[in-house]
Short mmCIF file of C-alpha atoms in Angstrom, two decimals:
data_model
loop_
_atom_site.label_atom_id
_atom_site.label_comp_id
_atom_site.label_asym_id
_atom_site.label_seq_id
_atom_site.Cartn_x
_atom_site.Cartn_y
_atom_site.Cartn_z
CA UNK A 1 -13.91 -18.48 -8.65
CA UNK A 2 -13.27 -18.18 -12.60
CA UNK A 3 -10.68 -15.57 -11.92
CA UNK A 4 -8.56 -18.34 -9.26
CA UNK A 5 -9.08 -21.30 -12.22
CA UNK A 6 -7.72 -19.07 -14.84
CA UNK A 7 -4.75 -17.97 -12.42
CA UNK A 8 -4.07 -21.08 -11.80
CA UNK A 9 -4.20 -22.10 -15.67
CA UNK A 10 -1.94 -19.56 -16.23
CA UNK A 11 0.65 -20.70 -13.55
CA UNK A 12 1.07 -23.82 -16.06
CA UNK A 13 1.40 -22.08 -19.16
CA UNK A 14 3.94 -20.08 -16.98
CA UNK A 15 5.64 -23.49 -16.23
CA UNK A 16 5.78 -24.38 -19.67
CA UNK A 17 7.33 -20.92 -20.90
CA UNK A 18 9.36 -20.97 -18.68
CA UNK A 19 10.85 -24.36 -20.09
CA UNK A 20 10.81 -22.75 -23.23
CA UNK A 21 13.23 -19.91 -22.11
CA UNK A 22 15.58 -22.01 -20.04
CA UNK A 23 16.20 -24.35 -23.10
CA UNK A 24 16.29 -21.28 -25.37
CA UNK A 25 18.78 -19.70 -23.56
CA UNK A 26 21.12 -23.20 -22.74
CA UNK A 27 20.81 -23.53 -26.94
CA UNK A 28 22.04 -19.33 -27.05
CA UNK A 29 24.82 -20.36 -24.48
CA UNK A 30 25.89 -22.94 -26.80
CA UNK A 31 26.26 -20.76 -29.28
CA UNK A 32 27.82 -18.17 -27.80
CA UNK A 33 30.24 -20.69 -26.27
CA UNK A 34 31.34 -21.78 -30.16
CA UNK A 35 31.59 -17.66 -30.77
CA UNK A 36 30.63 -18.59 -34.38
CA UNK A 37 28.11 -15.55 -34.18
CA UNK A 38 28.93 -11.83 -35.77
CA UNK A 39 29.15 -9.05 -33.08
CA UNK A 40 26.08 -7.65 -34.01
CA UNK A 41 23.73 -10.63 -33.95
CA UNK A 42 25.96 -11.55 -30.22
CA UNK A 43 24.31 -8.49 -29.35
CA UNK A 44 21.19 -8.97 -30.32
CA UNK A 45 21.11 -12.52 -28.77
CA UNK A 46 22.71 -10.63 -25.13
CA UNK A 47 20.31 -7.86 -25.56
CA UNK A 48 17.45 -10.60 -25.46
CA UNK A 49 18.63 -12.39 -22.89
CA UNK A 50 18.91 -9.55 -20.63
CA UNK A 51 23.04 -9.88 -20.93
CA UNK A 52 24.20 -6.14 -20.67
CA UNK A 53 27.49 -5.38 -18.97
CA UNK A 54 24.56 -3.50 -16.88
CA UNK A 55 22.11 -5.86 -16.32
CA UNK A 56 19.61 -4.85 -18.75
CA UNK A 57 19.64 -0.84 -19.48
CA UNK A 58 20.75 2.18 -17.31
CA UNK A 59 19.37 1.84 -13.77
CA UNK A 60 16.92 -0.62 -14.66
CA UNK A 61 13.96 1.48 -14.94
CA UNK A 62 11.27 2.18 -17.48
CA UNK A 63 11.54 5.49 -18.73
CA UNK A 64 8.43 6.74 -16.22
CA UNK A 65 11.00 6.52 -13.26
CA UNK A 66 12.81 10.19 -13.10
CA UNK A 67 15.84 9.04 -10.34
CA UNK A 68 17.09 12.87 -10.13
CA UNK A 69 13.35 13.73 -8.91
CA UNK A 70 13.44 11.38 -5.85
CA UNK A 71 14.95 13.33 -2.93
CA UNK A 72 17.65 11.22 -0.83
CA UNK A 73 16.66 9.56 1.91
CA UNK A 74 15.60 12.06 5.04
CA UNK A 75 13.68 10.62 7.98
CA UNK A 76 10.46 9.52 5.95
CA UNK A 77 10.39 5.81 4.79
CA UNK A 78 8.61 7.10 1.50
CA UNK A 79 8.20 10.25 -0.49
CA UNK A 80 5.68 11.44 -2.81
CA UNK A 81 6.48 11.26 -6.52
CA UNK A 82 4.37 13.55 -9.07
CA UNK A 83 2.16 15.39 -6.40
CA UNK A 84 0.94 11.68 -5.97
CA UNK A 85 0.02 11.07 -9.73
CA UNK A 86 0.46 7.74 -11.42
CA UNK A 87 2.18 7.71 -14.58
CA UNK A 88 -0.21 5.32 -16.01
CA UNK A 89 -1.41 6.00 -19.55
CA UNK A 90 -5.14 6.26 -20.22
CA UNK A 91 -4.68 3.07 -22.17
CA UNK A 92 -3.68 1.15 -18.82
CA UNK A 93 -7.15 1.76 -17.47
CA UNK A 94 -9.38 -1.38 -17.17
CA UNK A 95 -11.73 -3.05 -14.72
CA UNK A 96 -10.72 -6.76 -15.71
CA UNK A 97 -8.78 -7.87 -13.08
CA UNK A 98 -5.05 -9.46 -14.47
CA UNK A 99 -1.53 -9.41 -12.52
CA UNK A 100 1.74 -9.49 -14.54
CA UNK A 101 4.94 -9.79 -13.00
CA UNK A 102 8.58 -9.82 -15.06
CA UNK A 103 10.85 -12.19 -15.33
CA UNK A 104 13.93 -11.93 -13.76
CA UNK A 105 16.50 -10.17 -15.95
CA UNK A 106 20.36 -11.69 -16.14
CA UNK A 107 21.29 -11.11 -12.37
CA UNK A 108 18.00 -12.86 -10.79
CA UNK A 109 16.10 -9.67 -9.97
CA UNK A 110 12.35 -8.31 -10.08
CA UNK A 111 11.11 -5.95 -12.55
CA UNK A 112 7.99 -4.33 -13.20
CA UNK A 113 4.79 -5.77 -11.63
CA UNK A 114 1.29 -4.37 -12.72
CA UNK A 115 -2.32 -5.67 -11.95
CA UNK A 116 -5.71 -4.03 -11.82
CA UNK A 117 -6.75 -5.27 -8.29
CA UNK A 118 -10.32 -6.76 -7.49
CA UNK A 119 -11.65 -8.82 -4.50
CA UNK A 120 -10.85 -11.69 -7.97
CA UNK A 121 -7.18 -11.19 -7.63
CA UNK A 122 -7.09 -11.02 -3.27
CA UNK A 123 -7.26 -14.11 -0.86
CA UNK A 124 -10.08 -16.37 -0.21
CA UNK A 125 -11.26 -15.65 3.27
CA UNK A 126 -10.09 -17.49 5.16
CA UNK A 127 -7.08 -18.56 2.84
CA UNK A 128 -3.69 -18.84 4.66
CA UNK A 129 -1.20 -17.61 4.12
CA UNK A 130 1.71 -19.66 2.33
CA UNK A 131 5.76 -20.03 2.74
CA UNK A 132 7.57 -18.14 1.23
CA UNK A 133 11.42 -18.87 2.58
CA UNK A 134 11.73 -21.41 -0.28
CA UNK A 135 12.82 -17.92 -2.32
CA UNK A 136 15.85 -16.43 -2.39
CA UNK A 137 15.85 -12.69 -3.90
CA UNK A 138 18.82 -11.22 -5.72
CA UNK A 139 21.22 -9.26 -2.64
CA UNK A 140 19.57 -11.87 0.17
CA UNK A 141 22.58 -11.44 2.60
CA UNK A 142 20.42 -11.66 5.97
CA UNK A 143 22.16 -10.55 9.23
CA UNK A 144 20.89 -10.29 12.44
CA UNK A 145 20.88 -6.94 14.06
CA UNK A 146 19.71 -6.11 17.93
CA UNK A 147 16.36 -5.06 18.54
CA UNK A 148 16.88 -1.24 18.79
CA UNK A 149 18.47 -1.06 15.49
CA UNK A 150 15.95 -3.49 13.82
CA UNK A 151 12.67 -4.68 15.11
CA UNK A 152 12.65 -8.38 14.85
CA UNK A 153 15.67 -8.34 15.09
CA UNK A 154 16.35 -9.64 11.43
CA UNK A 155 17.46 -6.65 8.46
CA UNK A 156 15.77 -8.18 5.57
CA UNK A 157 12.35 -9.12 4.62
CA UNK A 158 11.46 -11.15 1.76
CA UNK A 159 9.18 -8.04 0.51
CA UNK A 160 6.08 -8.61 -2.11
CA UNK A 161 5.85 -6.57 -4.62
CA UNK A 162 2.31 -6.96 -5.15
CA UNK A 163 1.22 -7.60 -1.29
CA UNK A 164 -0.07 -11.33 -0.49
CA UNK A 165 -3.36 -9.52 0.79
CA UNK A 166 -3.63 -7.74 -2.74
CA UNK A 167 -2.88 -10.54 -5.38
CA UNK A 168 -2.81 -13.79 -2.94
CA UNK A 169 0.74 -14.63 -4.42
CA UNK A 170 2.51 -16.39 -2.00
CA UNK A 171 6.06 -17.33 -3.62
CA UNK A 172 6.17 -16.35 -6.75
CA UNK A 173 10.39 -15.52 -6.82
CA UNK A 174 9.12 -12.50 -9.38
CA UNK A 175 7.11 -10.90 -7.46
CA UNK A 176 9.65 -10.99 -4.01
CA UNK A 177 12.49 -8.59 -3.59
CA UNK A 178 15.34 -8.35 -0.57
CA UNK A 179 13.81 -5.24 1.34
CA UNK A 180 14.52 -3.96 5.08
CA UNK A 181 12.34 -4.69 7.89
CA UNK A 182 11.71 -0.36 8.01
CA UNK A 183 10.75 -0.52 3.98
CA UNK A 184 8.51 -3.11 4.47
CA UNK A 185 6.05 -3.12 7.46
CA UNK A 186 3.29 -1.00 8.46
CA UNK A 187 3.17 0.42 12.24
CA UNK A 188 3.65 2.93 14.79
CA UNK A 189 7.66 3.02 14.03
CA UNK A 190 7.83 1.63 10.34
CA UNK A 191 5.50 3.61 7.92
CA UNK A 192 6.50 1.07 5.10
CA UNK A 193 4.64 -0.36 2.33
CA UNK A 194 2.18 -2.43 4.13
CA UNK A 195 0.76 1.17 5.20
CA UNK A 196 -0.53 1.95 1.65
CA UNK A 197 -1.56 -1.91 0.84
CA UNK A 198 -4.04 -1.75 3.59
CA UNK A 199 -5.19 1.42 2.17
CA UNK A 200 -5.85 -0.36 -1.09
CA UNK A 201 -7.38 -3.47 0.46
CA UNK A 202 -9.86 -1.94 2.44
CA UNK A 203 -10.97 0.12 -0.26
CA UNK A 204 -11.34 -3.01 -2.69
CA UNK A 205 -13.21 -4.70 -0.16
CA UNK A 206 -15.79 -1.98 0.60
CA UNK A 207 -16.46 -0.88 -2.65
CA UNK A 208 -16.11 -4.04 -5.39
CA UNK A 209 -14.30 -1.49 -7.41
CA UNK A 210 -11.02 -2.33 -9.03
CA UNK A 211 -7.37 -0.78 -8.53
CA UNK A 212 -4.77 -0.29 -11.16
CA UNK A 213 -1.58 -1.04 -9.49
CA UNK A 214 2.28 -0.96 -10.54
CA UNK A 215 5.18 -1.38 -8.95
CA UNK A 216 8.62 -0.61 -9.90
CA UNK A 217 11.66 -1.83 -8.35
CA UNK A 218 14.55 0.32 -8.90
CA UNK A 219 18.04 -0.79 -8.93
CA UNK A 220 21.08 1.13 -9.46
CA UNK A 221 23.54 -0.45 -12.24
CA UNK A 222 24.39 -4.03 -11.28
CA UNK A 223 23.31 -3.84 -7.68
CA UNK A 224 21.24 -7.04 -6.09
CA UNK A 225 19.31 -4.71 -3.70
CA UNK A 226 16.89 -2.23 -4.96
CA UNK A 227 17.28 1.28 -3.50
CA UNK A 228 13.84 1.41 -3.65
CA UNK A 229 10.40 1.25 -5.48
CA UNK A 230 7.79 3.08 -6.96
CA UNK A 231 4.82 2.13 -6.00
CA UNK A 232 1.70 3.94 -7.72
CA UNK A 233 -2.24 3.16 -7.49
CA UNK A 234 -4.96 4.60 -8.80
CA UNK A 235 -8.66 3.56 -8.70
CA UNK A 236 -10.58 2.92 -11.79
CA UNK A 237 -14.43 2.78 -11.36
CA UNK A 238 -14.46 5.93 -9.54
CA UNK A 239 -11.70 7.71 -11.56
CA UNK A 240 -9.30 8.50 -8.67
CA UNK A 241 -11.67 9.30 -6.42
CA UNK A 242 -11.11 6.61 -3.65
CA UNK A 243 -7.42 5.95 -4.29
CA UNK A 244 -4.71 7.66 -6.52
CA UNK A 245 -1.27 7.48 -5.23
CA UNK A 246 2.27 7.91 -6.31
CA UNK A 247 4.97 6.95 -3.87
CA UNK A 248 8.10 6.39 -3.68
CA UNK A 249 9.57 3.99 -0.73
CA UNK A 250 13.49 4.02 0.44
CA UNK A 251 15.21 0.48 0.89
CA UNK A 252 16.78 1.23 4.09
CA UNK A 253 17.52 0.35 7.76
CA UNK A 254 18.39 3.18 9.96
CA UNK A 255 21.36 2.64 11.25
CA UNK A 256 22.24 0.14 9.35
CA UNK A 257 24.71 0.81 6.16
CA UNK A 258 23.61 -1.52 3.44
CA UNK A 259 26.23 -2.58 0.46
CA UNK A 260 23.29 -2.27 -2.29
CA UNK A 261 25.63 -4.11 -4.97
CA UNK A 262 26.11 -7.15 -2.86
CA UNK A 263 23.24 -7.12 -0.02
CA UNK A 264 26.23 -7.04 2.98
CA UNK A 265 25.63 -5.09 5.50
CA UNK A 266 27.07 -3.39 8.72
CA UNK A 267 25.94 -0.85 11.43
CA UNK A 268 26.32 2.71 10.40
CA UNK A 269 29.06 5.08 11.97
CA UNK B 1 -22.86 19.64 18.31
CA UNK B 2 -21.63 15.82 18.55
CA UNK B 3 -18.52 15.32 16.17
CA UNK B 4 -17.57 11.93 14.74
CA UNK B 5 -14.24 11.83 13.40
CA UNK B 6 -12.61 8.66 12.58
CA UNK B 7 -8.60 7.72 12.75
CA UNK B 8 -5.51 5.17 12.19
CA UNK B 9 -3.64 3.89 14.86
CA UNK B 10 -1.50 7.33 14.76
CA UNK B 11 -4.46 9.88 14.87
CA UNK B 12 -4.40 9.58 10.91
CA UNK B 13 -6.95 11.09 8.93
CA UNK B 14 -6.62 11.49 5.17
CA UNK B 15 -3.52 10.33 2.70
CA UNK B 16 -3.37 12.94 -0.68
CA UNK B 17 -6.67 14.19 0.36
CA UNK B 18 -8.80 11.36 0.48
CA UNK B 19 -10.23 8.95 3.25
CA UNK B 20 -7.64 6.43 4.76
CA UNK B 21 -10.62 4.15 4.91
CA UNK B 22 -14.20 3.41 4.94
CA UNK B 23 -16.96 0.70 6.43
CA UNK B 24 -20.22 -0.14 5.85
CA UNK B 25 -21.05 -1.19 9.12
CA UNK B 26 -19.70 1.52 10.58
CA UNK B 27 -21.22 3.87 8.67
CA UNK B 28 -24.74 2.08 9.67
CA UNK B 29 -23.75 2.38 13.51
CA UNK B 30 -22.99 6.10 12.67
CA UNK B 31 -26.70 6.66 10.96
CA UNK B 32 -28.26 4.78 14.23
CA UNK B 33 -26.42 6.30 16.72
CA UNK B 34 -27.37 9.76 15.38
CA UNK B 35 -30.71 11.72 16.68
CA UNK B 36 -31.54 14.90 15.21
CA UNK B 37 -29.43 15.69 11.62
CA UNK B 38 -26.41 14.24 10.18
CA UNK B 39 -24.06 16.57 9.05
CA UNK B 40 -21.02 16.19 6.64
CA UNK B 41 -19.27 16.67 3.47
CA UNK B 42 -20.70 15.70 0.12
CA UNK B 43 -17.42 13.69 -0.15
CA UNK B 44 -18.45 11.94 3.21
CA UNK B 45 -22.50 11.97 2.13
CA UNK B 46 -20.80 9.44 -1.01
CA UNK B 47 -20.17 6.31 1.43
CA UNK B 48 -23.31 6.66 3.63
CA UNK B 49 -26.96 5.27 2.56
CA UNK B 50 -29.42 7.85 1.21
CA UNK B 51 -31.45 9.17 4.52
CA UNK B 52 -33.41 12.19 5.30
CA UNK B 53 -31.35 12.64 8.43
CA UNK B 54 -28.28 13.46 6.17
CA UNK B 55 -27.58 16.81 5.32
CA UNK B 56 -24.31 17.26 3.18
CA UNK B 57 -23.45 20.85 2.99
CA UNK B 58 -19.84 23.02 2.90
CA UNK B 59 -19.95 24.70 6.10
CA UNK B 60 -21.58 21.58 7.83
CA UNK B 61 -18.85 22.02 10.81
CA UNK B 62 -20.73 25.47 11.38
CA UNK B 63 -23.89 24.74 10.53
CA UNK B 64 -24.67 21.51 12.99
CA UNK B 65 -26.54 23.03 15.96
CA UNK B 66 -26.18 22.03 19.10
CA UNK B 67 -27.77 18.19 19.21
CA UNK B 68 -26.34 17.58 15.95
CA UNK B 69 -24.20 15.49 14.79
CA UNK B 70 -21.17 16.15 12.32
CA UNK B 71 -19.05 13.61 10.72
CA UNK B 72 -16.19 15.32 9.84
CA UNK B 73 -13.46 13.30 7.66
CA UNK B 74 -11.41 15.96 6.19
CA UNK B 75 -9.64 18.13 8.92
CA UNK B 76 -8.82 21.03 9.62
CA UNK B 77 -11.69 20.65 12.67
CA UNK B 78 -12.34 22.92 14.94
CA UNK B 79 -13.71 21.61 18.20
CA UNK B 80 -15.65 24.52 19.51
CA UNK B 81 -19.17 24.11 20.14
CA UNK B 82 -18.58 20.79 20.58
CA UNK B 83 -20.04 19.08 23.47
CA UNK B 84 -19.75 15.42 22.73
CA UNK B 85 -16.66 14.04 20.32
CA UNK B 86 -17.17 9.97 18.94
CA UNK B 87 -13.77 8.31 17.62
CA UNK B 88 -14.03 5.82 15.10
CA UNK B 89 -10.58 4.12 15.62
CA UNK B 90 -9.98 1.50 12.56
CA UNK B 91 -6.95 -0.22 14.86
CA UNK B 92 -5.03 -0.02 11.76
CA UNK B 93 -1.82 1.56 10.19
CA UNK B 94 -2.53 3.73 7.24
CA UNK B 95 -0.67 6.69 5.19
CA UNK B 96 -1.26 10.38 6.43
CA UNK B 97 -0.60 13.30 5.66
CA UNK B 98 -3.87 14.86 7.92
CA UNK B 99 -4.29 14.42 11.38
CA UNK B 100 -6.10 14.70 14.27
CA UNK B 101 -4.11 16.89 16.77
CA UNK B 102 -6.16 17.60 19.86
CA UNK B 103 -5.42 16.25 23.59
CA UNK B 104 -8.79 15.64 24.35
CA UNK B 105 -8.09 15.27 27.98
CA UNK B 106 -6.16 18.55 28.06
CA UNK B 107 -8.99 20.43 26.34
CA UNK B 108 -11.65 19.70 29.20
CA UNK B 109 -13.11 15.92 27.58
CA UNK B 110 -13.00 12.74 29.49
CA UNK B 111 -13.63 9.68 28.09
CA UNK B 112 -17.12 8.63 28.82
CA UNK B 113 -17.52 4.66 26.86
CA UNK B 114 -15.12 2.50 25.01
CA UNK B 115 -16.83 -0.01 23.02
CA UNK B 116 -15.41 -2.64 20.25
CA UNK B 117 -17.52 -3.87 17.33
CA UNK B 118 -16.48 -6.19 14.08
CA UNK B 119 -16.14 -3.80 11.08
CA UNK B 120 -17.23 -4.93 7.58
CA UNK B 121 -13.35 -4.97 6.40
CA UNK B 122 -11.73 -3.91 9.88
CA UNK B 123 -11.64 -7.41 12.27
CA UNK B 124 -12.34 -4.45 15.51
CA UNK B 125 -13.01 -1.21 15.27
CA UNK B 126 -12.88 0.84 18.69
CA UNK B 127 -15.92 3.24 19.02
CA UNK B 128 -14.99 6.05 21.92
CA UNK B 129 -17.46 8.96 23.26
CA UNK B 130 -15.50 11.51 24.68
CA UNK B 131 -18.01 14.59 27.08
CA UNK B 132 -16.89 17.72 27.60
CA UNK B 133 -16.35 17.94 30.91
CA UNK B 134 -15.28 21.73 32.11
#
């Protein structure tokens, strides 16, 4: 598949950047290390590399993200944002299939991820699914909880951003975030994520058409663990018609209190 | 009249008033199973093939008679007149915000057939006649 070659093409020129950066920022560490630099161009060079006393701007979300119009958490693992509009801009729309993912700012953690979804961007079939344990997200402090409290047993998932049956990323560290068992899966108890990404798979599958897709991790100040995401879909062959969502999703356990700047975590009073 | 409603593994219907999913092959098992007229929505009419059995209309709840069938995706439903109700269930977990609130058993229907078939997206999907019974 032309799409798979030219992800895979991509993965190298990721490599390579990649390099670039890391070498770019050791030769910015040397310099700030010799402190030869004027305050203002220090700032620049900290503002580039994501250095902010806050880890890269106030709450770490784009400017689409309204925090004082998400309800706290009551009951429902997700809430919907904007009478379920995206915030996409008419400019966004396409029906060439792409996935972009952030790098990981100054403290190791997932931004923005955006794709327009097509069968191109989803799993052979048959493909299997890969490992993904090699990964360690920003706040992974995993601690085993009894059943009742947490199904499986285990608090934290390593969640995708972009689901594995959506963009066939396995483990890609910028696309995986620490996220609770409840946040994450799909079924009778947890109405998490997974829910809506079947929604979106089927839909691709049936119809050939293509899904714009974003979603935006949100994390308070310098915390490790998100408090949540945004997740927001909309179909683009059929303007809206088969899928057009806007969701927010709580990173939470109940019954479990979670330390969001750290990942720690206890049972709740 | 014969409904055909289909649902998630939580009696699901819709999510921000659209479908929580769709299949081709069920939609061809729904178009052979039906004798007489078809009725539905013209949002449902969008996912079936073009047939002369179809008739997509905006009181098609009402105007099935009484060896029709009605496939009826967006609730509310009422289940009066109707003698014969087909689940669709996709075996799946999906958003909802509509659902589909009836004890069957407590409103006089027992379950006639169960029968499993591969979906074109869905690995089984459960087919279930439910007859009114008293």
């Amino acid at each position: 598949m032309a799409y798979r070659r030219r992800k895979n093409k991509h993965t190298a020129v990721k490599v390579i950047a990649t390099l670039l950066v890391i070498i770019t920022a050791l030769l910015c560490t040397a310099c700030a290390a010799l402190d030869f630099l004027p305050p203002e161009i220090a700032e620049i060079f900290n503002s580039f590399l994501g250095n902010e006393e806050d880890g890269g701007g106030k709450n770490n979300v784009p400017e689409y993200v309204d925090l004082d119009s998400i309800p706290a958490y009551s009951d429902n693992a997700y809430v919907v944002i904007n009478s379920n509009k995206p915030f996409f801009k008419e400019s966004d729309y396409t029906t060439k299939a792409y996935e972009n993912y952030s790098e990981l700012d100054s403290l190791g953690r997932c931004g923005v991820v955006m794709a327009c979804l097509g069968k191109e961007t989803m799993p052979e079939k048959d493909e299997e699914r890969g490992k993904i344990n090699n990964v360690t997200p920003s706040g992974w402090v995993q601690k085993e909880y009894s059943n009742d409290i947490v199904s499986g047993r285990w608090l934290y998932n390593r969640c995708h951003l972009i689901g594995w049956q959506l963009s066939a990323e396995n483990d890609n560290e910028r696309n995986l975030i620490t996220g609770t068992r409840y946040f994450n899966a799909g079924n009778a108890e947890e109405q998490g994520m997974l829910l809506f990404e079947n929604m979106v798979a089927d839909y691709i599958k049936e119809t050939d058409n293509h899904v714009l897709y974003r979603v935006t991790p949100v994390f308070e100040g310098n915390n490790l663990v998100a408090s949540g995401i945004l997740m927001e879909a909309y179909s683009v062959e059929d303007e809206g018609e088969g899928i057009c969502f806007n969701v927010y999703f709580y990173n939470v356990q109940p019954g479990v209190e979670i330390n969001y700047a750290t990942g720690e975590s206890k049972l709740a009073d | 009249m014969n409904l055909i409603v289909c649902l998630d593994n939580r009696n699901g219907m819709m999510f921000g008033g659209r479908r929580q999913s769709r299949d081709k092959l069920l939609c061809e098992r729904v178009m052979a199973l039906t004798t007489g007229k078809l009725y539905m929505s013209e949002y449902s009419a969008k996912i079936f093939p073009e047939s002369e059995k179809i008739v997509a209309c905006g009181d098609y709840l009402t105007a099935a008679g009484k060896n029709d069938y009605c496939f009826c995706e967006e609730p509310p439903i009422t289940l009066e007149n109707s003698e014969k109700i087909i689940i669709y269930r996709w075996n799946r977990h999906y958003p909802a915000d509509r659902h589909f609130h009836f004890d069957l058993e407590e409103l006089g229907y027992e379950l006639a057939s169960t029968e499993e078939f591969i979906g074109n997206s869905h690995p089984t999907i459960t087919e279930q006649i439910y007859k009114k019974v008293r």
